[in-house]
Coordinates of C-alpha atoms and ligand atoms in Angstrom, one line a residue:
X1 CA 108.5 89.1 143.3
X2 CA 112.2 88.2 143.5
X3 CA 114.9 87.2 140.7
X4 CA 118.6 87.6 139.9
X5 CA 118.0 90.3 136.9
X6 CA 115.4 93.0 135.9
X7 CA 114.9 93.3 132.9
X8 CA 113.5 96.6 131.6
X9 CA 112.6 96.6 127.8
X10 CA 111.6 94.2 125.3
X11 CA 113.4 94.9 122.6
X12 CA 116.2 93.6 121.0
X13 CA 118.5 94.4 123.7
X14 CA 116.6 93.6 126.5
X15 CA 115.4 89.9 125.0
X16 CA 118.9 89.3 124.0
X17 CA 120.1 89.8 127.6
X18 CA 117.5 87.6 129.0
X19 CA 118.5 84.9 126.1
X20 CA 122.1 85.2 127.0
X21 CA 121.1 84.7 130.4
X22 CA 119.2 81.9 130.5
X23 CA 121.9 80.0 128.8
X24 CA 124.5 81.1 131.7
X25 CA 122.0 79.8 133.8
X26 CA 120.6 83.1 135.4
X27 CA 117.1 83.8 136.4
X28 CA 115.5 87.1 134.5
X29 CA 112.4 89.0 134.4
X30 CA 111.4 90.6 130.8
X31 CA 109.2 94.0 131.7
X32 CA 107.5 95.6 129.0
X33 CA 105.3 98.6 128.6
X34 CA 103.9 98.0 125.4
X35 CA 101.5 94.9 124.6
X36 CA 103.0 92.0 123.2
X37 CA 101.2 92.2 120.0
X38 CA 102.5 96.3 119.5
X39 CA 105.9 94.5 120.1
X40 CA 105.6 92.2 117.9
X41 CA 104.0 94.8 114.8
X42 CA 107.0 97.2 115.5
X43 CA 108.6 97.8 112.3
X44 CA 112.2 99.5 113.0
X45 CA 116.2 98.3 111.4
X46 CA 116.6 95.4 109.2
X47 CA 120.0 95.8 108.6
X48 CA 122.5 92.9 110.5
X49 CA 126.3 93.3 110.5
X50 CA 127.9 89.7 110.4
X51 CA 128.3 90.1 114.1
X52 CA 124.9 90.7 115.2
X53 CA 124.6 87.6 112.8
X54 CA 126.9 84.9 114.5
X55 CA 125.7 86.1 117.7
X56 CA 121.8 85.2 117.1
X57 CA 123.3 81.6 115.7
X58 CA 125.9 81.6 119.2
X59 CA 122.8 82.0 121.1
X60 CA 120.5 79.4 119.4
X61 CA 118.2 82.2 117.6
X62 CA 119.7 81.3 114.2
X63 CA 117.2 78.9 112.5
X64 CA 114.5 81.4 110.6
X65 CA 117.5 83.8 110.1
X66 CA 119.5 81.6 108.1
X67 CA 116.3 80.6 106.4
X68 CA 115.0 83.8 105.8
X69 CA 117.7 86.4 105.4
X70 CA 119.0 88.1 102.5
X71 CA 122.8 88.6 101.9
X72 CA 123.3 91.9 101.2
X73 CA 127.3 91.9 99.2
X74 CA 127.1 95.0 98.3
X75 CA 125.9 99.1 98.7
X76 CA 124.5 101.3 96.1
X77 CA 125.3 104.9 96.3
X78 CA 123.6 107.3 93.8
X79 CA 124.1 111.3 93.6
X80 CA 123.8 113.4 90.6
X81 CA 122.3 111.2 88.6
X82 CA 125.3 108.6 88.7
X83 CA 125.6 105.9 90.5
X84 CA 128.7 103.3 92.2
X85 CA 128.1 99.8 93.7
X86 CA 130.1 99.2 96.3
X87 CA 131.3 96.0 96.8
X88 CA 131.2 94.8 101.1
X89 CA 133.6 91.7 100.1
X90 CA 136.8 92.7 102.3
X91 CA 138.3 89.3 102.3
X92 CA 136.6 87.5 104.9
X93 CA 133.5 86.3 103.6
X94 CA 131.3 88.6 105.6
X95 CA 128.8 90.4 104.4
X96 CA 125.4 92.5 105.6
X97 CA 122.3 90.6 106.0
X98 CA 118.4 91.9 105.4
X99 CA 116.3 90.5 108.0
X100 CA 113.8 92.7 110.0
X101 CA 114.0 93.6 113.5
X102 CA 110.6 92.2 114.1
X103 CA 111.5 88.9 113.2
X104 CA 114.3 89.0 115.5
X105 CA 112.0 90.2 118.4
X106 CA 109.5 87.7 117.4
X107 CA 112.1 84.7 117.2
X108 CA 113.4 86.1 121.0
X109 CA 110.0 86.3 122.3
X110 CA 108.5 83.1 120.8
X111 CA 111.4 81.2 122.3
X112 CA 111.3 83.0 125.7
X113 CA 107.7 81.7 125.9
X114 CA 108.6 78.2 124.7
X115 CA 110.9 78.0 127.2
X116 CA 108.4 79.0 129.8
X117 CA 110.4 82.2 131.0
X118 CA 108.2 85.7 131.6
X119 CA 108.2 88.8 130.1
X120 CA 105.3 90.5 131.4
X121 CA 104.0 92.7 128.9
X122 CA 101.4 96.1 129.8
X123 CA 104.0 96.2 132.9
X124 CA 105.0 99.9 132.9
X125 CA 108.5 100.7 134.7
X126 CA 108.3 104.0 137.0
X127 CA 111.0 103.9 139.4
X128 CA 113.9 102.6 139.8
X129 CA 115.0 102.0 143.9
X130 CA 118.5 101.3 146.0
X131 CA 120.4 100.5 142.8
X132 CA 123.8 101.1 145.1
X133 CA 122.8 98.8 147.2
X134 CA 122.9 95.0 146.8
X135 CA 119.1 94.1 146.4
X136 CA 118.0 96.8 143.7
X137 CA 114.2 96.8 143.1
X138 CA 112.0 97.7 140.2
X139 CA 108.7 99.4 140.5
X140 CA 106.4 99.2 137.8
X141 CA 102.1 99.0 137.1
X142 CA 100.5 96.0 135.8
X143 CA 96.8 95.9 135.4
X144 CA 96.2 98.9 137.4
X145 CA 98.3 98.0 140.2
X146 CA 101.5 99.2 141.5
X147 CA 104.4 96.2 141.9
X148 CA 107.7 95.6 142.7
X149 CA 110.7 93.3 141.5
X150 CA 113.0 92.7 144.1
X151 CA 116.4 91.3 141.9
X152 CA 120.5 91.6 142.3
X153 CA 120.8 93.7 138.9
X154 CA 118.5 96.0 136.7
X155 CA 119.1 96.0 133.3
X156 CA 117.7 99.2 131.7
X157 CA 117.0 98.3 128.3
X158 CA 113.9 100.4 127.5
X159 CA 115.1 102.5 124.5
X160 CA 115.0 106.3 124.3
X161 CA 112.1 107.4 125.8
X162 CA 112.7 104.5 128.8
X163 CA 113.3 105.5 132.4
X164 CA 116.7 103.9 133.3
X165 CA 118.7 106.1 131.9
X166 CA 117.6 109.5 134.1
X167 CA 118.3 106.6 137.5
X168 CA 122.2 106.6 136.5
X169 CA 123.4 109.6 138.6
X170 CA 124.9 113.0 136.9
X171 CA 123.7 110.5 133.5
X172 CA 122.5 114.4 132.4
X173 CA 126.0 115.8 132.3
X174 CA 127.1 113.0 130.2
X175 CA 125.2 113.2 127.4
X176 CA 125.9 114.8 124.0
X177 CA 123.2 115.4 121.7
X178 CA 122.8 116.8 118.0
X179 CA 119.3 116.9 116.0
X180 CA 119.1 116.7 112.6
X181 CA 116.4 119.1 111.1
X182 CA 114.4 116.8 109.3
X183 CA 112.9 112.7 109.2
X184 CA 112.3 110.3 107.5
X185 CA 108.9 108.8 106.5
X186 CA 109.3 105.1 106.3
X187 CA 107.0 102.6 104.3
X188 CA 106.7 99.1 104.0
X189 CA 105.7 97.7 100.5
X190 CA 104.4 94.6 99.1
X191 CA 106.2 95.6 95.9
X192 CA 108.9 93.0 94.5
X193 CA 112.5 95.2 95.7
X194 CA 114.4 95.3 92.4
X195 CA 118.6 94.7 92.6
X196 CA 118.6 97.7 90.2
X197 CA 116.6 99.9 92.2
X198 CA 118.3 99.3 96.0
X199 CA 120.5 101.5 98.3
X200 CA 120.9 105.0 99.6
X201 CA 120.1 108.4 97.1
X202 CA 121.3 112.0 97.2
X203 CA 118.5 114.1 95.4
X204 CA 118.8 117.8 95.6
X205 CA 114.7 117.0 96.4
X206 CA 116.2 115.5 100.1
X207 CA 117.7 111.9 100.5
X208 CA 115.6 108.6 99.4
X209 CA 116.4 105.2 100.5
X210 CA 115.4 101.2 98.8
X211 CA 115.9 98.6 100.4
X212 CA 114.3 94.8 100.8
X213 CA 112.6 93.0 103.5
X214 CA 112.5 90.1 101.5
X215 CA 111.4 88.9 97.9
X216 CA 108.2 90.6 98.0
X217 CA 108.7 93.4 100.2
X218 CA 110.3 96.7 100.0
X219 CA 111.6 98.9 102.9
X220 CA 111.4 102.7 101.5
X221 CA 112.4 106.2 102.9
X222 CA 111.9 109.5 102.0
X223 CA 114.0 112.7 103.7
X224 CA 111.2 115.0 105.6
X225 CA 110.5 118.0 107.6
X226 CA 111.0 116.6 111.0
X227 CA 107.5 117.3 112.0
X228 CA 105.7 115.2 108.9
X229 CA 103.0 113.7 109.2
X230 CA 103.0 110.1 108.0
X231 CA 99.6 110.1 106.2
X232 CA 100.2 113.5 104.5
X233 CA 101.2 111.8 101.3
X234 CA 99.1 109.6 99.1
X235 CA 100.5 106.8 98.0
X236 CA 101.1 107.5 94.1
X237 CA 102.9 110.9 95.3
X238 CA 105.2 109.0 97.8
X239 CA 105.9 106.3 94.6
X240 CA 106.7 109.8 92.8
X241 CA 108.9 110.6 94.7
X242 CA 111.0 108.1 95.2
X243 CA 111.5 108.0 91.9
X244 CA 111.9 111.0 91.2
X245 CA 114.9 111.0 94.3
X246 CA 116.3 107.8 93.2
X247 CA 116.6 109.2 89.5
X248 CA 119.8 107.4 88.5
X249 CA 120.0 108.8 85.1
X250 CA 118.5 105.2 84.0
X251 CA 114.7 104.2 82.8
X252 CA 114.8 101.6 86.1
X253 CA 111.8 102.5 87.9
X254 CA 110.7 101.1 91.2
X255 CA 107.5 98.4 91.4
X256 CA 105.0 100.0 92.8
X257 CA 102.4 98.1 95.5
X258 CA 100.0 99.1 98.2
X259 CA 101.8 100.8 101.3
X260 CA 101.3 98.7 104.7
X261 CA 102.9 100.6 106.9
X262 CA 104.2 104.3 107.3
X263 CA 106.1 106.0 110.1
X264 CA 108.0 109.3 110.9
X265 CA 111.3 109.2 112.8
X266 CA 113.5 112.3 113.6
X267 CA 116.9 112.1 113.1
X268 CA 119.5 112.7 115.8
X269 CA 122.8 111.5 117.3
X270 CA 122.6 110.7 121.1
X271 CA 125.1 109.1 123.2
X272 CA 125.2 108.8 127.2
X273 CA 128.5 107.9 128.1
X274 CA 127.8 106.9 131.7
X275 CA 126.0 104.0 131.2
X276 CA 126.6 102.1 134.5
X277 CA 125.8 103.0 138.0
X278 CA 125.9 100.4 141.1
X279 CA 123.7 97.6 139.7
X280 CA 121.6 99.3 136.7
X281 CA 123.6 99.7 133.5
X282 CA 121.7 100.6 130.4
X283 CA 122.0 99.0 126.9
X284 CA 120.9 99.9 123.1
X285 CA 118.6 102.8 122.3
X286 CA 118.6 103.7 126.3
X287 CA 122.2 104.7 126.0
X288 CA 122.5 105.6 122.2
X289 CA 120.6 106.7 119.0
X290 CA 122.0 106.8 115.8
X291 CA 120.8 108.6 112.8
X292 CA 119.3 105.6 110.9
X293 CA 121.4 106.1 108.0
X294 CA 124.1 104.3 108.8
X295 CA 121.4 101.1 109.7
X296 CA 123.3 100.4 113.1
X297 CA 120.7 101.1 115.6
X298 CA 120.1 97.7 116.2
X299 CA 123.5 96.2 115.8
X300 CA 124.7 98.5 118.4
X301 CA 122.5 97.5 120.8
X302 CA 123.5 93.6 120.0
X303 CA 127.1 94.9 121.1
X304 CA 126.0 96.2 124.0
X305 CA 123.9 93.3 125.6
X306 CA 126.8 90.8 124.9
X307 CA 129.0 93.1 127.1
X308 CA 126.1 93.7 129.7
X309 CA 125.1 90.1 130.2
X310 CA 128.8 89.1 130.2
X311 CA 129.7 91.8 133.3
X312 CA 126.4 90.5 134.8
X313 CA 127.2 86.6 134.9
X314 CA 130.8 87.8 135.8
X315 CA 129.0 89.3 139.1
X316 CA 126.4 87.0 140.1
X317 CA 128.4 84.1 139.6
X318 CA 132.0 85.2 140.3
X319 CA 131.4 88.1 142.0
X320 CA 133.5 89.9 139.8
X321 CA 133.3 93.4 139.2
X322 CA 135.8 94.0 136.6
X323 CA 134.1 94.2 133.5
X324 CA 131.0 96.2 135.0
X325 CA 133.8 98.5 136.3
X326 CA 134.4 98.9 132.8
X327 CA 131.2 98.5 131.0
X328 CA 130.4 102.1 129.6
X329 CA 134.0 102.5 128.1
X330 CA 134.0 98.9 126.1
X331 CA 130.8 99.8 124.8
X332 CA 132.3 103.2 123.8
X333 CA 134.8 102.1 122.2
X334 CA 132.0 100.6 119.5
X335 CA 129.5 103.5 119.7
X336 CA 130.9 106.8 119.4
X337 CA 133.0 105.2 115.9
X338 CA 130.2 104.3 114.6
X339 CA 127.9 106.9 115.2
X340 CA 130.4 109.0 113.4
X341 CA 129.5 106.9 110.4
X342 CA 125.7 107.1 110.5
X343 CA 126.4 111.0 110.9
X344 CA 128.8 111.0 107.8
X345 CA 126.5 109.4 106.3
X346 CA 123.5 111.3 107.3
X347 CA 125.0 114.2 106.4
X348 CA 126.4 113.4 103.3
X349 CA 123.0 112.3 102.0
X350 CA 120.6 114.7 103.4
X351 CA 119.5 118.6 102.1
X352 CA 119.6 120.6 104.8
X353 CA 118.1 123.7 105.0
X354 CA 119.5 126.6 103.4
X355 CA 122.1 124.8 101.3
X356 CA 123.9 126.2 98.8
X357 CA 125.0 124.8 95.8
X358 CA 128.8 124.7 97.3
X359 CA 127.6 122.6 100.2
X360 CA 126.1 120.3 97.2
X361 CA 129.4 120.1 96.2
X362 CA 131.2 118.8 99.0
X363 CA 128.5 116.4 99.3
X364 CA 128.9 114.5 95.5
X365 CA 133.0 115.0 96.9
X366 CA 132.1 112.9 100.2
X367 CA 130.3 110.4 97.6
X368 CA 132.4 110.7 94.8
X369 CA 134.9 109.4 97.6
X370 CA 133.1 106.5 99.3
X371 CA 131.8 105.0 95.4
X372 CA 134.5 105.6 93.3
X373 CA 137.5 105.6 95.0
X374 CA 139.5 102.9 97.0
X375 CA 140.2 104.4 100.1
X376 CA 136.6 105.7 100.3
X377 CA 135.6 102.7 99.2
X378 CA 137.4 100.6 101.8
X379 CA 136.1 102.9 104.6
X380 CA 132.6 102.8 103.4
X381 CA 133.2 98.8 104.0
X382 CA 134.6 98.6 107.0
X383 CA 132.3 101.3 108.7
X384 CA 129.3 98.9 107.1
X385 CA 130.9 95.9 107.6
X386 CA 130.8 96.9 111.6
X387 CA 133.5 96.6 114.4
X388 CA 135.0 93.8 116.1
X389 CA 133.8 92.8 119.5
X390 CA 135.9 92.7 122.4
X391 CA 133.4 90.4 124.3
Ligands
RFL1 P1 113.8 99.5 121.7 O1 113.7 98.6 120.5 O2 113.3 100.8 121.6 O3 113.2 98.7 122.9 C1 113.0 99.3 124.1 C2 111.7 98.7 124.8 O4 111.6 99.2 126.1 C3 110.2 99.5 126.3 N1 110.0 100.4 127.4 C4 109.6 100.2 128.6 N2 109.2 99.0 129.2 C5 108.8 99.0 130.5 N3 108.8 100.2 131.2 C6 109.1 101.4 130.7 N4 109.1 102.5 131.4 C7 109.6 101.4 129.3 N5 110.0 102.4 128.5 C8 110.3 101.8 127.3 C9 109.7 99.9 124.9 O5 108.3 99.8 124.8 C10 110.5 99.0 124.0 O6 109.8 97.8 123.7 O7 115.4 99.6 122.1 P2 116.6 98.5 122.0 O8 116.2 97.2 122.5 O9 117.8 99.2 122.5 O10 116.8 98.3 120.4 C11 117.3 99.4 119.6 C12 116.7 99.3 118.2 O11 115.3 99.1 118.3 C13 117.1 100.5 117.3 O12 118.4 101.0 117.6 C14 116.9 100.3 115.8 O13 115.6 100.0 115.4 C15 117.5 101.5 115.0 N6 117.3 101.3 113.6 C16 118.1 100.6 112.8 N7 119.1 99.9 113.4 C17 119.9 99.0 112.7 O14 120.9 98.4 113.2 N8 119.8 98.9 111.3 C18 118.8 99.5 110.6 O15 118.7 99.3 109.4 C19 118.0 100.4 111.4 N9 117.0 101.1 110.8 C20 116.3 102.0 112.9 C21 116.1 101.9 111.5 C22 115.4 102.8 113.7 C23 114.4 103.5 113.0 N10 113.5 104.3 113.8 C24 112.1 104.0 113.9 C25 114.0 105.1 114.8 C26 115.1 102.6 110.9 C27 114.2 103.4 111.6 C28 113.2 104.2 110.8

């Protein structure tokens, strides 16, 4: 099989590339390792910066998103039984937006399909061949058989665990690494979010988090081990404990409903600073993860395929190799600011182990600062509020 781009990864990056492709007229291939139906049950970020917002409208993906997503003004920081709302209002009428990950993979995917454009899904990348030369291909396993794409670009967006990255050259001795020693057990709830009950908690019990999915659905998180298992808690005790962790000195206590999904995800801050090599570059989760904490997972990646899929019309149609000369540092210029965030974040929120009571201290400071003061507070909005693009 032959086409202009490769594209590994259906995920948000990967199914915005081939989006912002097909507009600039350019032929691409969606492969996916996962069934479509595991794609489209993935439960993941929900958090939008306007960006990532006005860049789903630019590209025609807009429609259920302006239906269906919450505005989210503001953040609610609680510590020490206290509490500060933080308003995101900077001026420009931007604000945050709840709407889940899956429905944006859904509304790529659905539209893909409408269009008549493949994405061949339980198509397992393994190899990645002659990605100096001019005609890079792909080699991957669909039912039981061993394929080939044969295009003029690859792009590797197949998350973490994918297999571009370790095809970029030397892509080991630019990587730096931390892991955070703990998780965080996730739920989705068919309990009514409450507005008095949202946002992110410092417990000395380990970090909680409330958040909505919509009117009627809650998106929940609890700080643990990093080895949990996500059934290890009944229901009532993970209710306890969020209350219990999102204590805010009130009575406000949160609606409780059955559980419908659970998850454990290990915290850490990864970042691959060579993320271009002849004709692969890698985008999202491939290059980057952020601790979840600062919700910009996802809106990373959205920055990241806007610059990828700009460098790869620039070649195929101009070709012009300036901006894929310059790919990894534009995209670095957005990712290693705010992974600094999610990792103040993350560790301003978290109990690690063997705190002390001092270390607790310089925590409430950290929060103390973002809440209740203006400078922290204008940082805390901006960092939220997410960077400019370049492209
Ligand atoms: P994805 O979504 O992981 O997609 C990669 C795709 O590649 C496929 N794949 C392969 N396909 C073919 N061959 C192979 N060899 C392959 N290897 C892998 C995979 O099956 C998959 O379908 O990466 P992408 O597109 O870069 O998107 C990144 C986002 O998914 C991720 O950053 C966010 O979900 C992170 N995140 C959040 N981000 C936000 O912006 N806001 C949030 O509020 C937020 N909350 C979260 C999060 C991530 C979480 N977890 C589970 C880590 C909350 C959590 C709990």
């Amino acid at each position: 099989m032959k086409t202009q781009v490769g594209i590994i990864g259906a995920g948000p990056a990967g199914l915005l590339v081939a989006r912002i492709l097909q507009l600039n007229g350019i032929e691409a291939v969606v492969l996916e390792r996962r069934t479509r139906q595991y794609v489209l049950d993935r439960v993941r970020a929900g958090v939008l910066e306007s960006g990532t917002v006005e860049t789903l409208r630019t590209y025609g993906m807009g429609a259920r998103l302006d239906r269906e997503g919450i505005p989210m003004r503001s953040m609610q920081l609680c510590w020490d039984r206290q509490k500060a709302d933080v308003s995101l209002d900077d001026g420009t009428g931007r604000h945050l937006t709840t709407y889940g990950q899956q429905k944006i993979v859904e509304d790529l995917i659905t539209q893909r399909e409408r269009d008549g454009l493949p994405i061949i899904f339980e198509a397992a990348v393994d190899r990645l061949e002659d990605i100096e030369g001019e005609t890079p291909r792909i080699h991957y396993t669909h039912e039981g058989e061993q394929k080939v794409i044969e295009c003029q670009f690859i792009a590797g967006c197949d998350g973490y665990h994918g297999v571009s990255r370790r095809h970029i050259p030397g892509s080991d001795e630019h990587v730096f690494l931390t892991e955070y020693p703990f998780a965080w057990l996730g739920i989705l709830a068919q309990a009514a979010p409450l507005a008095a009950r949202r946002g992110f908690a410092h417990s000395t019990r380990g970090l909680a988090v409330a958040s909505a999915r919509s009117a009627t659905v809650g998106r929940l998180y609890l700080q643990v081990e990093p080895d949990a298992d996500p059934n290890a808690m009944s229901d009532q005790e993970i209710w306890d404990e969020l209350d219990l962790r999102l204590d805010d000195g009130t009575d406000a206590r949160l609606n409780r409903g059955p559980i419908i999904e659970r998850s454990v995800a290990r915290l850490r801050g990864y970042v691959c600073e060579k993320m271009r090599h002849g004709r692969l570059a890698i985008a999202g989760d491939a290059a980057h993860i952020v601790p979840p904490s600062g919700g910009k997972g996802l809106n990373l990646a959205v920055g990241d395929a806007r610059i990828m899929a700009e460098a790869i019309r620039r070649l195929l149609k101009s070709n012009d190799t300036g901006l894929l000369d310059t790919y990894s540092e534009m995209c670095l210029r957005r990712i290693w600011p705010t992974v600094h965030w999610a990792c103040s974040m993350c560790e301003a929120f978290h109990i690690f182990p063997g705190q002390t009571s001092f270390d607790t201290r310089m925590q409430y400071q950290m929060l103390n600062h973002w809440g209740n003061t203006e400078i922290g507070q204008q940082r805390l909005r901006k960092a939220q509020l997410g960077l400019p693009y370049e492209i």
